Amino acid sequence: MAASDARALARSLSARSDESLAALFATRHVSPGAAWNDAFDAAEHLLDAASLARAIVDLTAAEAAALQAAVSGEAVPDGDPAAASLAARALLGNDGRPWQAVAAALDAATPVETVDGASVDDAPDAPDGEAPEVTDAAAAERAFTAVASLADVLQAALTSPLGRIGAGTLGATDRRRLVESGAVPDAAAADELVAIAEQAGLLAAEGRTLLVTPRGVAWLHSSTIDRWVTVAEALIDGLPRALRADAGGWIRPDAWASAHPYDPAWPARADASRAALERWAVLAAGIPPAWTRPAEVGGDIDAPALAALLPPEVDQVFLQNDLTAIAPGSLAPHLDMRLRSMARRESRAQASSYRFTAESLADALTAGETAETLRAFLEELSLTGVPQPLAYEIDRSATRHGALRVGPDGAGRTRVTSDDEALLRTIAVDQALRPLGLVDDGDALVTRSSPDTAFSMIADARYPVVAVDAGGERRALDRHRLAAEPAPAPAPVEVYAELLARLRKAEEGDADAAWLARELEQAVRARETIVVAVRVPNDPDGAEREFTIEATGLGGGRLRGLDRLVDVERTLPVSSITRVRPV
């Protein structure tokens, strides 16, 4: 690292705004806790070989080409976005030339070998022997399947949060659970769909679990086409910058593997990005189908083009005497969600089937349904009315359900009541409910746990319980554990606020003297030959003399150096030095 480069970069950093500096630190992966005291410290770190090696790994193909051209001495075109990005990352100076340390780091870097050599600007070709109509039809089927599978994954996560391993990926147990339940066809699909859901904000990690977010719940209640578009837009917006075209959209997929030419981990990431878009039918065999062709060039997704190829949704089902429901097509998602709260879905084809059981109806009643609301919903949903066996099972379940009532008692406690004294005595000694600390209180039991906690534990123990309010009226209770709403990511200027304040403080006071001291320290450290301007003592006109010396030492308020012109050692008082410049 040349000392003159460090000084020039330090001055350049000092002239930047806080926002520009914070953006630079973020892109160069600077720790917010960096122990820097001034811009010279920052410049030294940014020109350090290890820091530059990380910066080169982050270069896109266009940036790498622009940096190689600059190192070779080629002129950088005005307004070149790649060159502007390099300057913003402190890899080029204000004159468009790379620092010596940057050139050395680029020379030491090893490009990643890729098997394809496609150009970003190559025109896409349709697969041989396959008409676009066939491709679009197959992609639409894939889109429909992906939406249905992801909905099943979220439903499973609502019932029981998905587990994560230390690396952050889906645990083997839950991967197997999703496959065995029919939610996904195989383990690879499970991993890809979970990753897609996380990127779209439908699932979020909390510790070692993946929970459905409020946005995910809203997504489950939206239409099939809205579900697909929401996720597709999130996937496109989340594409790494190396894959984005200047005009918007994305570059050719077969050029993705070489989009970060110095990052050995990039090809795997590129494959994962492409696999996600293929899974979600944003791409079909590397080619965008009709509905995403506008998005490829920066436009909007053509949702009607996809909707025209999706199977139509139905809003009614056949209820049968064997306590099953048959949907003659793809049931509208909001109806499917309600029906699945009271019945177990058995098949996942376009004509889905559902089965009512005593347990499924009990779960619906526990969640706040009543016999009246169940019948009203099913009568409106059914093409054939409510069969007598199903009506009987609903009434029987409702009669048995609600024997236990859980609600606040007005004194900061939770009260559990029942007309069945034997049932109260049973739960009072149930070891599974021991953590509640239930105690007798006349004709009821009380606990200091919250009503929601007490209700959930009693319901999990399979007792016929309902939640009530302070007046004793039943209330619906969503028992699903959702992820907390994520806090917005702080802006870089907030992340680096303390570091920026320290750097700005170093510029206060006698800034010129501070700069001069650091310049001299840098020159001595590199034993650099410099030109030093010194005030002539007692000269009323403030005349100066210049000395060209090789800086060898600094201490006691004096600079020592070898004057090569006369081959003598000079000692100059620092207080008399006005400026320093490289030879």
Coordinates of C-alpha atoms in Angstrom, one line a residue:
M1 CA 0.0 0.0 0.0
A2 CA 1.5 3.3 -1.1
A3 CA 1.4 6.0 1.6
S4 CA 0.4 8.6 -1.0
D5 CA -2.6 6.4 -1.9
A6 CA -3.6 6.2 1.8
R7 CA -3.4 10.0 2.1
A8 CA -5.4 10.6 -1.1
L9 CA -8.1 8.1 -0.1
A10 CA -8.2 9.6 3.4
R11 CA -8.8 13.0 2.0
S12 CA -11.4 11.6 -0.3
L13 CA -13.2 9.9 2.5
S14 CA -13.2 13.0 4.6
A15 CA -14.9 14.9 1.8
R16 CA -17.8 12.3 1.5
S17 CA -21.2 12.8 3.2
D18 CA -22.2 10.6 6.1
E19 CA -24.6 8.7 3.8
S20 CA -21.9 8.0 1.2
L21 CA -19.5 6.9 3.9
A22 CA -22.0 4.6 5.6
A23 CA -22.9 3.0 2.2
L24 CA -19.2 2.5 1.5
F25 CA -18.7 0.8 4.9
A26 CA -21.7 -1.4 4.3
T27 CA -20.6 -2.6 0.9
R28 CA -17.1 -3.2 2.1
H29 CA -18.4 -5.2 5.2
V30 CA -16.8 -2.9 7.7
S31 CA -17.7 -3.7 11.3
P32 CA -19.7 -0.9 13.0
G33 CA -17.4 -1.5 16.0
A34 CA -14.2 -0.8 14.0
A35 CA -11.6 1.0 16.3
W36 CA -10.9 3.8 13.8
N37 CA -10.0 7.3 15.1
D38 CA -9.8 9.2 11.8
A39 CA -10.0 9.0 8.0
F40 CA -6.4 7.7 7.8
D41 CA -7.4 4.7 9.9
A42 CA -10.3 4.1 7.5
A43 CA -8.1 4.5 4.4
E44 CA -5.5 2.0 5.8
H45 CA -8.2 -0.6 6.4
L46 CA -9.9 -0.1 3.1
L47 CA -6.6 -0.5 1.3
D48 CA -5.5 -3.5 3.4
A49 CA -5.0 -6.7 1.3
A50 CA -7.5 -8.8 3.2
S51 CA -10.2 -6.1 2.9
L52 CA -9.5 -5.7 -0.8
A53 CA -9.6 -9.5 -1.3
R54 CA -13.2 -9.5 0.1
A55 CA -14.1 -6.5 -2.0
I56 CA -12.9 -8.2 -5.2
V57 CA -15.0 -11.3 -4.3
D58 CA -18.1 -9.1 -4.3
L59 CA -17.4 -7.6 -7.8
T60 CA -20.0 -8.3 -10.5
A61 CA -18.8 -9.3 -13.9
A62 CA -19.3 -5.7 -15.2
E63 CA -17.4 -4.2 -12.3
A64 CA -14.6 -6.8 -12.6
A65 CA -14.2 -5.9 -16.3
A66 CA -14.2 -2.2 -15.6
L67 CA -11.6 -2.6 -12.8
Q68 CA -9.4 -4.8 -15.1
A69 CA -9.6 -2.1 -17.8
A70 CA -8.7 0.6 -15.3
V71 CA -5.7 -1.4 -14.0
S72 CA -4.6 -1.8 -17.6
G73 CA -4.6 1.9 -18.1
E74 CA -7.7 2.1 -20.3
A75 CA -9.8 5.2 -20.1
V76 CA -13.1 4.8 -18.1
P77 CA -16.1 6.1 -20.1
D78 CA -18.0 8.9 -18.5
G79 CA -21.1 7.8 -16.7
D80 CA -20.2 4.1 -16.7
P81 CA -22.3 2.6 -13.9
A82 CA -19.7 -0.1 -13.2
A83 CA -16.9 2.5 -12.7
A84 CA -19.2 4.7 -10.6
S85 CA -19.8 1.6 -8.4
L86 CA -16.1 1.0 -8.1
A87 CA -15.5 4.6 -7.0
A88 CA -18.3 4.3 -4.5
R89 CA -16.6 1.2 -3.1
A90 CA -13.3 3.1 -2.8
L91 CA -11.6 0.8 -5.4
L92 CA -11.0 3.7 -7.8
G93 CA -9.7 7.2 -7.0
N94 CA -11.4 10.4 -7.9
D95 CA -9.4 10.4 -11.2
G96 CA -10.8 7.0 -12.2
R97 CA -7.5 5.2 -11.5
P98 CA -7.2 2.3 -9.2
W99 CA -5.1 2.4 -6.1
Q100 CA -1.8 0.5 -6.2
A101 CA -3.1 -1.9 -3.5
V102 CA -6.2 -2.6 -5.6
A103 CA -4.2 -3.4 -8.6
A104 CA -2.1 -5.8 -6.6
A105 CA -5.2 -7.5 -5.0
L106 CA -6.8 -7.9 -8.4
D107 CA -3.6 -9.4 -9.8
A108 CA -3.5 -11.9 -6.9
A109 CA -7.2 -12.9 -7.2
T110 CA -8.1 -16.1 -9.0
P111 CA -11.2 -16.0 -11.3
V112 CA -13.7 -18.8 -10.8
E113 CA -13.9 -21.2 -13.7
T114 CA -17.4 -21.8 -15.0
V115 CA -18.6 -24.3 -17.5
D116 CA -20.7 -21.9 -19.6
G117 CA -19.4 -18.9 -21.4
A118 CA -22.7 -17.3 -22.4
S119 CA -22.7 -13.5 -22.8
V120 CA -25.1 -11.4 -20.8
D121 CA -26.4 -9.9 -24.0
D122 CA -27.0 -13.2 -25.9
A123 CA -30.5 -13.5 -27.3
P124 CA -32.6 -16.2 -25.7
D125 CA -33.5 -19.2 -27.9
A126 CA -36.6 -21.4 -27.5
P127 CA -35.9 -25.0 -26.8
D128 CA -35.7 -27.1 -30.0
G129 CA -38.9 -28.7 -31.1
E130 CA -41.0 -27.1 -28.3
A131 CA -43.6 -24.5 -29.1
P132 CA -44.0 -21.6 -26.7
E133 CA -47.6 -22.6 -26.1
V134 CA -46.6 -26.0 -24.8
T135 CA -43.9 -24.4 -22.6
D136 CA -46.4 -21.9 -21.1
A137 CA -49.0 -24.6 -20.4
A138 CA -46.4 -26.7 -18.6
A139 CA -45.1 -23.7 -16.7
A140 CA -48.7 -22.7 -15.7
E141 CA -49.2 -26.2 -14.3
R142 CA -45.9 -25.9 -12.4
A143 CA -47.0 -22.5 -11.0
F144 CA -50.3 -24.0 -9.8
T145 CA -48.6 -26.9 -8.2
A146 CA -46.0 -24.7 -6.5
V147 CA -48.7 -22.4 -5.0
A148 CA -50.7 -25.4 -3.7
S149 CA -47.5 -27.0 -2.2
L150 CA -46.4 -23.8 -0.5
A151 CA -49.9 -23.3 1.0
D152 CA -49.6 -26.8 2.4
V153 CA -46.2 -26.0 3.8
L154 CA -47.6 -22.9 5.6
Q155 CA -50.6 -24.8 6.8
A156 CA -48.2 -27.4 8.3
A157 CA -46.2 -24.6 9.9
L158 CA -49.3 -23.1 11.4
T159 CA -50.1 -26.4 13.1
S160 CA -46.6 -27.1 14.2
P161 CA -43.7 -24.7 13.7
L162 CA -41.0 -26.1 11.4
G163 CA -37.6 -26.8 12.9
R164 CA -34.3 -25.4 11.7
I165 CA -30.8 -26.8 12.1
G166 CA -27.7 -24.8 13.0
A167 CA -27.0 -23.9 9.3
G168 CA -30.5 -22.3 9.1
T169 CA -32.0 -24.9 6.8
L170 CA -35.0 -27.0 7.3
G171 CA -34.5 -29.9 9.8
A172 CA -34.6 -33.5 8.5
T173 CA -37.6 -34.4 10.7
D174 CA -39.8 -31.6 9.3
R175 CA -38.6 -32.2 5.8
R176 CA -39.7 -35.8 6.1
R177 CA -43.0 -34.7 7.7
L178 CA -43.8 -32.4 4.7
V179 CA -43.0 -35.2 2.2
E180 CA -45.0 -37.9 4.0
S181 CA -48.0 -35.5 4.4
G182 CA -48.0 -35.0 0.6
A183 CA -47.4 -31.2 0.9
V184 CA -44.2 -31.6 -1.2
P185 CA -43.1 -34.3 -3.6
D186 CA -39.6 -34.6 -2.3
A187 CA -36.9 -33.2 0.0
A188 CA -35.5 -30.9 -2.6
A189 CA -38.9 -29.3 -3.1
A190 CA -39.3 -28.9 0.6
D191 CA -36.0 -27.0 0.9
E192 CA -36.7 -24.8 -2.1
L193 CA -40.3 -23.9 -1.1
V194 CA -39.2 -23.1 2.5
A195 CA -36.4 -20.8 1.1
I196 CA -39.0 -19.2 -1.2
A197 CA -41.4 -18.6 1.7
E198 CA -38.6 -17.0 3.7
Q199 CA -37.6 -14.7 0.9
A200 CA -41.2 -13.7 0.3
G201 CA -41.7 -12.9 4.0
L202 CA -44.2 -15.7 4.5
L203 CA -42.0 -17.6 7.0
A204 CA -39.6 -16.1 9.5
A205 CA -37.0 -17.7 11.7
E206 CA -37.3 -17.3 15.5
G207 CA -34.5 -19.2 17.2
R208 CA -34.5 -22.8 15.9
T209 CA -38.0 -22.6 14.4
L210 CA -39.6 -21.2 11.3
L211 CA -43.0 -19.6 12.0
V212 CA -45.6 -18.3 9.6
T213 CA -45.7 -14.5 9.6
P214 CA -48.9 -12.3 9.6
R215 CA -48.1 -11.7 5.9
G216 CA -48.1 -15.4 5.4
V217 CA -51.6 -15.8 7.0
A218 CA -52.9 -13.0 4.7
W219 CA -51.3 -14.8 1.8
L220 CA -53.1 -18.0 2.6
H221 CA -56.4 -16.2 2.4
S222 CA -55.7 -14.6 -1.0
S223 CA -56.6 -16.0 -4.4
T224 CA -54.3 -18.4 -6.3
I225 CA -53.2 -15.8 -8.8
D226 CA -52.5 -13.2 -6.1
R227 CA -50.6 -15.8 -4.2
W228 CA -48.4 -16.5 -7.2
V229 CA -47.8 -12.9 -8.1
T230 CA -46.9 -11.9 -4.5
V231 CA -44.2 -14.5 -4.3
A232 CA -42.9 -14.0 -7.8
E233 CA -42.5 -10.3 -7.3
A234 CA -40.6 -11.0 -4.1
L235 CA -38.3 -13.4 -5.9
I236 CA -37.6 -11.0 -8.7
D237 CA -37.0 -8.0 -6.4
G238 CA -34.7 -10.2 -4.3
L239 CA -32.4 -11.2 -7.1
P240 CA -28.8 -10.3 -6.3
R241 CA -27.6 -7.1 -8.0
A242 CA -25.2 -9.1 -10.2
L243 CA -28.2 -10.7 -11.9
R244 CA -30.1 -7.5 -12.5
A245 CA -30.0 -5.8 -15.9
D246 CA -29.3 -2.1 -16.1
A247 CA -32.8 -1.5 -17.6
G248 CA -34.5 -3.6 -15.0
G249 CA -35.3 -7.3 -15.0
W250 CA -32.5 -9.8 -15.1
I251 CA -29.6 -10.9 -17.3
R252 CA -29.6 -14.2 -19.3
P253 CA -29.9 -17.1 -16.9
D254 CA -27.1 -19.1 -18.6
A255 CA -24.8 -16.2 -17.7
W256 CA -25.6 -16.3 -14.0
A257 CA -22.8 -18.6 -13.0
S258 CA -20.2 -16.1 -14.1
A259 CA -21.9 -13.0 -12.7
H260 CA -19.5 -12.9 -9.8
P261 CA -16.2 -14.0 -11.4
Y262 CA -14.1 -14.0 -8.3
D263 CA -16.5 -15.6 -5.8
P264 CA -16.0 -19.3 -5.5
A265 CA -19.3 -19.7 -3.6
W266 CA -21.3 -17.8 -6.2
P267 CA -22.1 -20.6 -8.7
A268 CA -24.0 -22.5 -6.0
R269 CA -25.9 -19.4 -5.1
A270 CA -26.7 -18.7 -8.7
D271 CA -28.0 -22.3 -9.1
A272 CA -30.2 -21.8 -6.0
S273 CA -31.6 -18.5 -7.4
R274 CA -32.4 -20.1 -10.7
A275 CA -33.9 -23.2 -9.1
A276 CA -36.2 -21.0 -7.0
L277 CA -37.4 -19.2 -10.1
E278 CA -37.9 -22.5 -12.0
R279 CA -39.8 -23.9 -9.1
W280 CA -42.1 -20.9 -9.0
A281 CA -42.5 -20.8 -12.8
V282 CA -40.9 -17.4 -13.2
L283 CA -38.6 -19.3 -15.6
A284 CA -39.3 -22.4 -17.6
A285 CA -36.1 -24.2 -18.7
G286 CA -34.3 -20.9 -18.4
I287 CA -36.8 -19.0 -20.5
P288 CA -39.5 -16.7 -19.0
P289 CA -43.0 -17.9 -19.9
A290 CA -45.5 -15.4 -21.4
W291 CA -46.5 -13.8 -18.1
T292 CA -42.9 -13.0 -16.9
R293 CA -41.5 -11.8 -20.2
P294 CA -42.4 -8.2 -19.4
A295 CA -40.7 -8.6 -16.0
E296 CA -37.5 -9.8 -17.7
V297 CA -37.0 -6.4 -19.2
G298 CA -38.1 -4.4 -16.2
G299 CA -41.9 -4.4 -16.7
D300 CA -44.7 -5.8 -14.6
I301 CA -45.8 -9.4 -14.4
D302 CA -48.7 -10.2 -16.8
A303 CA -51.0 -11.8 -14.3
P304 CA -54.0 -12.2 -16.7
A305 CA -51.8 -14.3 -19.0
L306 CA -51.1 -16.8 -16.2
A307 CA -54.7 -16.7 -14.9
A308 CA -56.0 -17.7 -18.3
L309 CA -54.0 -21.0 -18.1
L310 CA -54.8 -21.8 -14.4
P311 CA -57.6 -24.2 -13.6
P312 CA -60.8 -22.2 -12.6
E313 CA -61.6 -22.0 -9.0
V314 CA -64.8 -23.4 -7.6
D315 CA -66.8 -22.1 -4.6
Q316 CA -68.9 -25.1 -3.7
V317 CA -68.4 -28.8 -2.8
F318 CA -70.3 -32.0 -2.6
L319 CA -71.0 -33.1 1.0
Q320 CA -71.4 -36.9 1.2
N321 CA -73.0 -39.3 3.7
D322 CA -69.6 -40.8 4.6
L323 CA -68.6 -37.5 6.2
T324 CA -66.4 -36.4 3.3
A325 CA -66.5 -33.3 1.1
I326 CA -65.4 -33.4 -2.6
A327 CA -64.4 -30.2 -4.4
P328 CA -65.1 -30.6 -8.2
G329 CA -62.1 -28.3 -8.9
S330 CA -59.7 -26.0 -7.3
L331 CA -61.5 -24.7 -4.2
A332 CA -61.1 -21.0 -3.7
P333 CA -58.3 -20.5 -1.1
H334 CA -60.4 -18.6 1.5
L335 CA -63.0 -21.4 1.4
D336 CA -60.3 -24.0 1.5
M337 CA -58.8 -22.4 4.6
R338 CA -62.2 -22.3 6.4
L339 CA -63.1 -25.9 5.4
R340 CA -59.7 -27.2 6.5
S341 CA -60.3 -25.7 10.0
M342 CA -63.1 -28.2 10.5
A343 CA -62.1 -31.1 8.2
R344 CA -58.9 -32.9 7.3
R345 CA -57.9 -32.7 3.7
E346 CA -57.2 -36.2 2.3
S347 CA -56.2 -35.6 -1.4
R348 CA -54.3 -32.8 -3.0
A349 CA -55.3 -33.1 -6.6
Q350 CA -57.3 -30.3 -8.3
A351 CA -60.4 -32.2 -7.1
S352 CA -59.6 -32.2 -3.5
S353 CA -61.3 -34.3 -0.8
Y354 CA -61.8 -33.5 2.9
R355 CA -63.0 -35.7 5.8
F356 CA -64.9 -34.6 8.9
T357 CA -64.0 -36.4 12.1
A358 CA -65.0 -35.9 15.8
E359 CA -61.5 -34.5 16.4
S360 CA -61.5 -32.1 13.4
L361 CA -64.9 -30.8 14.5
A362 CA -63.7 -30.5 18.1
D363 CA -60.7 -28.5 16.9
A364 CA -63.1 -26.1 15.0
L365 CA -65.3 -25.7 18.1
T366 CA -62.2 -25.1 20.2
A367 CA -61.1 -22.3 17.8
G368 CA -64.5 -20.5 18.3
E369 CA -66.9 -22.2 15.9
T370 CA -70.4 -23.2 17.1
A371 CA -72.8 -25.7 15.7
E372 CA -74.8 -22.9 14.2
T373 CA -71.8 -21.3 12.4
L374 CA -70.6 -24.7 11.1
R375 CA -74.0 -25.5 9.7
A376 CA -74.4 -22.1 8.1
F377 CA -71.0 -22.3 6.4
L378 CA -71.5 -25.8 5.1
E379 CA -75.1 -25.1 3.9
E380 CA -73.8 -22.2 1.8
L381 CA -70.7 -24.2 0.6
S382 CA -72.6 -27.5 -0.3
L383 CA -74.1 -28.2 -3.7
T384 CA -76.2 -31.0 -2.0
G385 CA -77.1 -29.6 1.4
V386 CA -75.8 -31.0 4.7
P387 CA -76.2 -34.8 4.9
Q388 CA -77.9 -36.1 8.0
P389 CA -74.9 -38.0 9.3
L390 CA -72.7 -34.9 9.2
A391 CA -75.4 -32.7 10.8
Y392 CA -75.7 -35.3 13.6
E393 CA -71.9 -35.4 14.1
I394 CA -71.8 -31.6 14.3
D395 CA -74.6 -31.6 17.0
R396 CA -73.0 -34.4 18.9
S397 CA -69.6 -32.7 19.0
A398 CA -71.1 -29.4 20.0
T399 CA -73.1 -31.0 22.8
R400 CA -70.0 -32.6 24.2
H401 CA -67.8 -29.6 23.6
G402 CA -67.5 -26.6 25.9
A403 CA -67.9 -28.5 29.1
L404 CA -64.9 -26.5 30.4
R405 CA -64.9 -22.7 30.1
V406 CA -61.7 -20.6 30.5
G407 CA -61.7 -16.8 31.0
P408 CA -60.5 -13.9 33.1
D409 CA -62.0 -13.5 36.6
G410 CA -61.7 -9.8 36.9
A411 CA -59.0 -10.0 39.6
G412 CA -56.0 -10.6 37.3
R413 CA -56.4 -14.4 37.4
T414 CA -57.8 -17.0 35.1
R415 CA -61.0 -18.9 36.0
V416 CA -61.8 -22.4 34.8
T417 CA -65.5 -23.3 35.3
S418 CA -67.7 -26.3 34.4
D419 CA -71.1 -27.8 35.2
D420 CA -69.4 -31.1 35.5
E421 CA -67.7 -31.2 39.0
A422 CA -66.0 -34.5 38.2
L423 CA -64.4 -33.0 35.1
L424 CA -63.0 -30.1 37.2
R425 CA -61.6 -32.6 39.7
T426 CA -60.0 -34.5 36.8
I427 CA -58.1 -31.6 35.4
A428 CA -57.1 -30.4 38.9
V429 CA -55.0 -33.5 39.3
D430 CA -53.9 -33.9 35.6
Q431 CA -50.1 -34.0 35.6
A432 CA -50.0 -32.4 32.2
L433 CA -51.7 -29.3 33.6
R434 CA -49.6 -29.1 36.7
P435 CA -47.6 -26.1 35.4
L436 CA -50.8 -24.0 35.5
G437 CA -51.0 -24.3 39.3
L438 CA -54.7 -24.8 39.4
V439 CA -56.3 -24.3 42.8
D440 CA -59.8 -24.7 44.1
D441 CA -61.9 -21.5 44.4
G442 CA -65.4 -22.6 45.3
D443 CA -67.1 -24.1 42.3
A444 CA -64.2 -23.3 40.0
L445 CA -60.5 -23.5 39.6
V446 CA -58.2 -20.5 39.3
T447 CA -54.6 -20.0 38.0
R448 CA -52.3 -17.1 37.7
S449 CA -51.5 -18.1 34.1
S450 CA -53.1 -16.0 31.4
P451 CA -56.4 -17.1 29.9
D452 CA -54.8 -17.8 26.5
T453 CA -52.1 -20.0 28.1
A454 CA -54.5 -21.9 30.3
F455 CA -56.8 -22.4 27.3
S456 CA -54.0 -23.7 25.1
M457 CA -52.7 -26.2 27.7
I458 CA -56.1 -27.6 28.5
A459 CA -57.0 -27.8 24.8
D460 CA -53.7 -29.6 24.0
A461 CA -54.6 -32.1 26.7
R462 CA -57.7 -32.9 24.6
Y463 CA -60.3 -31.6 27.1
P464 CA -63.6 -30.1 25.7
V465 CA -62.7 -26.5 26.4
V466 CA -63.9 -23.1 25.1
A467 CA -62.6 -19.6 25.7
V468 CA -64.9 -17.0 27.2
D469 CA -64.6 -13.3 28.0
A470 CA -65.2 -11.6 31.3
G471 CA -68.9 -11.8 30.8
G472 CA -68.9 -15.5 30.1
E473 CA -69.6 -15.1 26.4
R474 CA -67.6 -17.4 24.0
R475 CA -64.8 -15.8 22.1
A476 CA -62.8 -17.0 19.1
L477 CA -59.1 -17.7 19.9
D478 CA -56.4 -18.0 17.2
R479 CA -54.0 -20.6 18.7
H480 CA -51.6 -20.3 15.9
R481 CA -48.1 -19.1 16.9
L482 CA -47.0 -16.5 14.4
A483 CA -43.7 -14.8 13.9
A484 CA -43.3 -11.3 15.2
E485 CA -43.5 -8.5 12.7
P486 CA -39.9 -7.9 11.6
A487 CA -38.5 -4.6 12.5
P488 CA -37.4 -2.5 9.5
A489 CA -33.7 -2.8 8.8
P490 CA -31.8 0.3 10.0
A491 CA -30.3 2.5 7.3
P492 CA -26.5 2.2 7.0
V493 CA -26.0 5.8 8.4
E494 CA -27.8 4.6 11.6
V495 CA -25.7 1.4 11.8
Y496 CA -22.4 3.3 11.5
A497 CA -23.5 6.4 13.5
E498 CA -21.0 5.9 16.3
L499 CA -18.1 5.3 13.9
L500 CA -19.1 8.2 11.7
A501 CA -19.2 10.5 14.8
R502 CA -15.7 9.5 15.8
L503 CA -14.3 10.1 12.3
R504 CA -16.0 13.5 12.1
K505 CA -14.7 14.5 15.5
A506 CA -11.2 13.9 14.4
E507 CA -11.7 16.6 11.7
E508 CA -12.6 19.2 14.3
G509 CA -10.1 21.7 15.9
D510 CA -6.8 22.0 14.2
A511 CA -7.6 19.6 11.4
D512 CA -4.7 20.7 9.2
A513 CA -2.2 19.9 11.9
A514 CA -3.8 16.5 12.5
W515 CA -3.7 15.7 8.8
L516 CA -0.1 16.8 8.6
A517 CA 0.9 14.6 11.5
R518 CA -0.8 11.5 10.0
E519 CA 0.8 12.3 6.6
L520 CA 4.2 12.3 8.2
E521 CA 3.5 9.1 10.1
Q522 CA 2.5 7.4 6.9
A523 CA 5.6 8.7 5.1
V524 CA 7.9 7.4 7.8
R525 CA 6.2 4.1 8.0
A526 CA 6.7 3.5 4.3
R527 CA 10.1 5.3 4.2
E528 CA 8.7 7.3 1.4
T529 CA 10.5 10.1 -0.4
I530 CA 8.5 13.2 0.0
V531 CA 8.7 17.0 -0.6
V532 CA 8.4 18.9 2.7
A533 CA 7.7 22.7 2.7
V534 CA 9.2 24.4 5.8
R535 CA 8.7 28.0 6.9
V536 CA 11.8 30.1 7.0
P537 CA 12.4 31.3 10.6
N538 CA 11.9 34.9 11.4
D539 CA 10.9 35.7 7.8
P540 CA 8.3 38.5 7.9
D541 CA 7.0 37.4 4.4
G542 CA 6.4 33.8 5.5
A543 CA 8.8 32.4 2.9
E544 CA 9.1 28.7 2.6
R545 CA 11.8 26.2 1.6
E546 CA 11.2 22.8 0.1
F547 CA 13.3 19.7 0.9
T548 CA 13.1 16.4 -0.9
I549 CA 13.9 13.8 1.8
E550 CA 13.4 10.1 2.5
A551 CA 11.5 10.1 5.7
T552 CA 13.2 7.9 8.3
G553 CA 12.0 8.9 11.7
L554 CA 9.5 11.0 13.6
G555 CA 9.7 11.9 17.3
G556 CA 10.3 14.7 19.8
G557 CA 8.5 17.1 17.5
R558 CA 11.0 16.6 14.7
L559 CA 11.1 14.8 11.4
R560 CA 14.3 13.1 10.3
G561 CA 15.1 12.2 6.8
L562 CA 17.9 11.7 4.2
D563 CA 18.2 14.6 1.8
R564 CA 19.2 12.7 -1.4
L565 CA 20.2 15.8 -3.2
V566 CA 23.1 16.7 -0.9
D567 CA 23.3 13.3 0.8
V568 CA 22.9 14.6 4.4
E569 CA 20.6 13.7 7.2
R570 CA 18.1 16.5 8.0
T571 CA 16.1 17.1 11.1
L572 CA 13.1 19.4 10.6
P573 CA 10.8 20.8 13.3
V574 CA 7.3 19.5 12.7
S575 CA 5.9 22.9 13.9
S576 CA 7.6 24.6 10.9
I577 CA 6.3 22.1 8.3
T578 CA 3.4 23.6 6.4
R579 CA 2.6 20.8 3.8
V580 CA 3.8 17.5 2.5
R581 CA 3.5 16.0 -1.0
P582 CA 4.8 12.9 -2.7
V583 CA 7.6 13.3 -5.2

